[in-house]
Amino acid sequence: MLDKTYRPSEVENRHYLAWEASHAFRAEVTSNKRPYVIMMPPANVTGSLHVGHAFTFTLQDILIRFHRMRGRDALWQPGTDHAGIATQMVVERRLEAEGTTRDRLGREAFLKRVWDWKGQSGGTILRQLRRLGASADWSRERFTMDEGLSLAVRKVFVELYKEGLIYRDKRLVNWDPKLHTAISDLEVQSREIKGKIWYLKYPIEGESGRTITVATTRPETMLGDSGVAVHPDDRRYKELVGRHALLPLVGRRLKIVADLHADPEEGSGAVKITPAHDVSDFEVGRRHGLELINIFDRDARLNDNVPPAYRGLSREAARAKVVADLTALGLVERVEDHLLMLPYGDRSGVVIEPWLTDQWYVDAKTLAAPAIEAVRSGRTRIVPRQWEAVYFEWMNNIQPWCVSRQIWWGHQVPAWYGPDGKTFVEMTEDAAKRAAALHYGHEVELKRDEDVLDTWFSSALWPFSTLGWPEKTAELARYYPGDVLVTGFDILFFWVARMMMMGIHFMDDVPFRDVYIHGLVRDERGHKMSKSKGNILDPVDLIDSYGCDALRFTLAATVAEGRDLKLSESRVEGYRNFCTKLWNAARFCEMNGCRPAPGFAPAAAKETINLWIVSELAEAGRKVALALEEYKYNEAAQALYRFTWNLFCDWYIEFAKPILMGTDEAARRETQATAAWVLDQLLHYLHPLMPFITEELHEQLGGRPGARLITAPWPAPGDELVNPEARDEINWVVRVIAEIRSVRAEMNVPPKAELPVEMRGAGQETLKRLERNHGLIERLAQVSVKQRGRTAPAKGSVQVLIGEAT
RNA sequence: GGGCGCGUAGCUCAGUGGGAGAGCACUACGUUGACAUCGUAGGGGUCGCAAGUUCAAUCCUUGCCGCGCCCACCA
């Protein structure tokens, strides 16, 4: 006998362990089933499960469970990501608390600390994922820095280098002065800042008293100026082109050049050029052979290339002093308020400094071309489609990808330098030494590149590195490419685009057929969840309070394609109630002897209500399958919800009551069998969304011993189950009953008072006791209801007249 | 500056060229033997504004207003 209410906490863990123990999550390389593959985005080892994870992983698990039931060999490949900068920051913070630093520890000891820390806390998120019911193949769990994946990273790096698609270059990078590393363009966030713009007067060489005015939002960078640019057609400055200005405070001669970069409409029309500290100035400088003067150190403090008075100052202090000194000299023409966009490091939160350094770059433009074509030709489909435009836009304008990072935690760049700086990029140090010996004609000492690679470099290989590449494994042959990648739009560029590039280049095929892009989870008012706002919903708390299935169903039901998801606890509570409703419907069936009847043929039922519910179930099942095939989770959830609550519970069970308690033995047996059959099928359909409660009910309601819903086949509803006649009849009865209830409420008929119902015409015997248990009679004819001049649903000749209350 | 998306019931949002919907909230009634984590009934919307296409527009087109996000080296 089922308990009175469903208690998730008492069943979830038990079923999860049983699933794992029975290897229900395992993909079988030797299976003759068609594979179905989803690469789980590797979770950050430093992380714990937040509601965004719960969302994306629920969507993935639904697909995996659905296709597993549909007879596919499902592989959901799990793992974790070393998350270079993020993890290193966490460990450094811990060191700081201990009063030491990574520099003091040294590279080797520091890395040991990170590995230790990864060992103790790295599994947290994957453990929490199990609470979500995630049916990933844990036996295949990988880590981006495990041996195999590290090998793949080196191999990719070496091959791309030898193909000329990875190279070392000196250019301006996004330098994070706090983390002391370069970061990629994607790791920079622009924020609008209310700043100022200074109009500075630079004296013209050889003409005392004459000046040229330049405008700048960063006056401190003037210490690194090496030129002034004006537009070639700008009459105001035409005659100054080719002459020189004198840089105040420094005394450097600045060549005045004509360049299209200078916009006569902007500022004063003349631009100071600081080639070493501004991306566009860098280009201007290159065009005119201007000197690159680096004035910052790695902390973004002024270095020895500026006059002594400014050395060692921070950017902020330098600005104040430069402005003060120029003001004192009368060289500040004016200052205006100005809105500007400033680049911030997305990890450190400090202003990024364009800084001239040597870094490793991936030729993304070359790799992007076939990745663009793959989407254009439909070999990979992006859902919803609107994201294709975003993908194309970014890929078409892609810049070289800076992949080297000046941190320690990560894959060290497999490059070695000879005594003269000659570079050897090889899989191993030995190979590099051999190459060097060959080159120099004798053995030499090599120095390894200190940098590590961008975390996303290894993530980009995930779809094939996890399957054993570069070995030609059976897994690789069978599970590449994957069927779908499910992820948020926030990592479309970071990850999806790069997997496309690497996958196509090294596997000669796209890494996945579909990309399903979803929104982000926000709070109920649409704000981003953050600790500081205190609006965080913890998925584990929600699971504890309402059960895993309630959370999963909420997430699935609330997805709006191409939109962010606003999650509120009341919503989860509502779907917890849905679980209870389902549970109690099952309890009713159990109490009324509804057990699966061997050989039961639903389409051959005699009772209209039975034919009807079977038909409605078939429609619902179809809708669910169709919806899930197209990633329309909310439609699947809605179809299930409506069928379960509004049809099965609200009407079918009520219709069934008089039959189950009546004297017609045959009708009762048929109804018992139907109810049991429908419920069992429904559990199948619900399972991908609500795995625990369905498994529990399936077990308790006498599925065959040992039979697990998770591996049960998905029932494909046959055409013979669909019965439009039964559907029309019951729909009509439902409308009549609703009408009578409405009239009754309007007339204020007391609950227990009889409401005389008079029927005229053929088939009047078909409606009796419509109130209360609204017992349904075998054959329902066409009836109309009239009361106080109202016309109710009418079909044919039968009339139902409702009298005054007695 | 470019691109994308959104404005439908108090709130969160589905939805469709021809009847305006769901959940929550609200009101009234109800201790019916599955369920009060429930049931029945009910109130509430000029579907952002304007014009156009159409026999017909919440839905298609254009413009406007408001909101959000992404991308971008303009001083």
mmCIF file of C-alpha atoms (C1' of nucleotides) in Angstrom, chain A residues 4 215-217 261-263 266-267 269 271 280 338 341 386 493 524 560 563 566 571 576-577 580-581 584-585 587-588 591 641 645 649-650 653-654 657 741-742 745 751 772, chain B residues 1-8 11-16 21-25 28-42 68-75:
data_model
loop_
_atom_site.group_PDB
_atom_site.id
_atom_site.type_symbol
_atom_site.label_atom_id
_atom_site.label_comp_id
_atom_site.label_asym_id
_atom_site.label_seq_id
_atom_site.Cartn_x
_atom_site.Cartn_y
_atom_site.Cartn_z
ATOM 1 C CA LYS A 4 -0.422 8.831 1.947
ATOM 2 C CA ALA A 215 41.710 64.804 -26.643
ATOM 3 C CA THR A 216 42.150 61.791 -24.410
ATOM 4 C CA THR A 217 40.294 59.837 -21.764
ATOM 5 C CA HIS A 261 42.012 56.872 -38.076
ATOM 6 C CA ALA A 262 41.736 60.485 -36.938
ATOM 7 C CA ASP A 263 38.121 61.576 -37.157
ATOM 8 C CA GLU A 266 35.666 63.596 -32.748
ATOM 9 C CA GLY A 267 37.387 65.425 -29.949
ATOM 10 C CA GLY A 269 40.248 66.147 -34.566
ATOM 11 C CA VAL A 271 44.678 62.233 -31.724
ATOM 12 C CA SER A 280 44.087 51.339 -32.618
ATOM 13 C CA HIS A 338 32.527 61.688 -20.931
ATOM 14 C CA MET A 341 33.620 51.856 -22.242
ATOM 15 C CA GLN A 386 18.303 32.890 -34.167
ATOM 16 C CA PHE A 493 31.917 31.567 -28.335
ATOM 17 C CA GLU A 524 11.670 35.449 -10.176
ATOM 18 C CA ALA A 560 11.080 29.388 -22.929
ATOM 19 C CA ARG A 563 14.721 33.306 -23.389
ATOM 20 C CA LYS A 566 12.836 33.070 -14.263
ATOM 21 C CA ARG A 571 6.654 27.369 -9.016
ATOM 22 C CA ARG A 576 5.738 19.340 -5.969
ATOM 23 C CA ASN A 577 1.957 19.362 -5.709
ATOM 24 C CA THR A 580 1.601 14.510 -4.941
ATOM 25 C CA LYS A 581 -1.315 14.478 -7.326
ATOM 26 C CA ASN A 584 -2.445 9.941 -5.103
ATOM 27 C CA ALA A 585 -3.915 8.979 -8.429
ATOM 28 C CA ARG A 587 -2.809 5.318 -4.768
ATOM 29 C CA PHE A 588 -6.412 5.419 -5.874
ATOM 30 C CA MET A 591 -6.832 0.881 -3.623
ATOM 31 C CA TYR A 641 0.769 17.902 -16.826
ATOM 32 C CA TRP A 645 -4.046 16.275 -13.808
ATOM 33 C CA CYS A 649 -7.297 12.803 -12.326
ATOM 34 C CA ASP A 650 -10.030 15.350 -12.871
ATOM 35 C CA ILE A 653 -10.899 8.799 -12.127
ATOM 36 C CA GLU A 654 -14.180 10.519 -11.355
ATOM 37 C CA LYS A 657 -15.534 5.653 -9.532
ATOM 38 C CA ARG A 741 -22.138 22.791 -12.198
ATOM 39 C CA SER A 742 -22.010 26.349 -13.277
ATOM 40 C CA ALA A 745 -23.362 27.500 -8.463
ATOM 41 C CA PRO A 751 -24.185 21.069 -1.609
ATOM 42 C CA ARG A 772 -21.497 14.420 -7.269
ATOM 43 C "C1'" G B 1 27.535 52.253 -33.939
ATOM 44 C "C1'" G B 2 25.830 47.084 -35.421
ATOM 45 C "C1'" G B 3 22.867 42.733 -34.170
ATOM 46 C "C1'" C B 4 19.237 39.856 -31.456
ATOM 47 C "C1'" G B 5 15.109 39.465 -28.354
ATOM 48 C "C1'" C B 6 10.961 41.071 -25.475
ATOM 49 C "C1'" G B 7 6.357 44.165 -24.288
ATOM 50 C "C1'" U B 8 -0.732 39.186 -23.703
ATOM 51 C "C1'" C B 11 2.833 38.309 -10.929
ATOM 52 C "C1'" U B 12 5.667 34.710 -14.180
ATOM 53 C "C1'" C B 13 4.831 33.494 -18.950
ATOM 54 C "C1'" A B 14 2.558 30.010 -23.116
ATOM 55 C "C1'" G B 15 -0.081 30.681 -27.711
ATOM 56 C "C1'" U B 16 -2.497 31.088 -32.772
ATOM 57 C "C1'" G B 21 -5.077 30.833 -22.421
ATOM 58 C "C1'" A B 22 -1.951 28.261 -18.139
ATOM 59 C "C1'" G B 23 0.426 28.329 -13.327
ATOM 60 C "C1'" C B 24 0.623 31.287 -9.058
ATOM 61 C "C1'" A B 25 -2.134 35.104 -6.486
ATOM 62 C "C1'" A B 28 -17.032 32.327 -2.699
ATOM 63 C "C1'" C B 29 -18.356 27.532 -1.349
ATOM 64 C "C1'" G B 30 -16.910 22.445 0.154
ATOM 65 C "C1'" U B 31 -14.351 17.610 6.499
ATOM 66 C "C1'" U B 32 -17.714 13.438 -1.284
ATOM 67 C "C1'" G B 33 -13.694 6.779 1.385
ATOM 68 C "C1'" A B 34 -6.832 9.041 -4.122
ATOM 69 C "C1'" C B 35 -5.365 13.754 -2.866
ATOM 70 C "C1'" A B 36 -6.823 20.324 1.778
ATOM 71 C "C1'" U B 37 0.483 19.575 -1.202
ATOM 72 C "C1'" C B 38 -7.243 18.903 -2.546
ATOM 73 C "C1'" G B 39 -12.036 19.959 -5.094
ATOM 74 C "C1'" U B 40 -16.010 23.111 -7.504
ATOM 75 C "C1'" A B 41 -17.400 27.733 -9.224
ATOM 76 C "C1'" G B 42 -15.878 32.807 -10.085
ATOM 77 C "C1'" G B 68 16.719 43.585 -21.851
ATOM 78 C "C1'" C B 69 20.965 41.202 -23.877
ATOM 79 C "C1'" C B 70 25.221 40.430 -27.201
ATOM 80 C "C1'" C B 71 29.071 42.395 -30.280
ATOM 81 C "C1'" A B 72 32.332 46.791 -31.520
ATOM 82 C "C1'" C B 73 39.746 49.940 -31.155
ATOM 83 C "C1'" C B 74 36.589 55.563 -32.092
ATOM 84 C "C1'" A B 75 40.319 59.708 -28.914
#
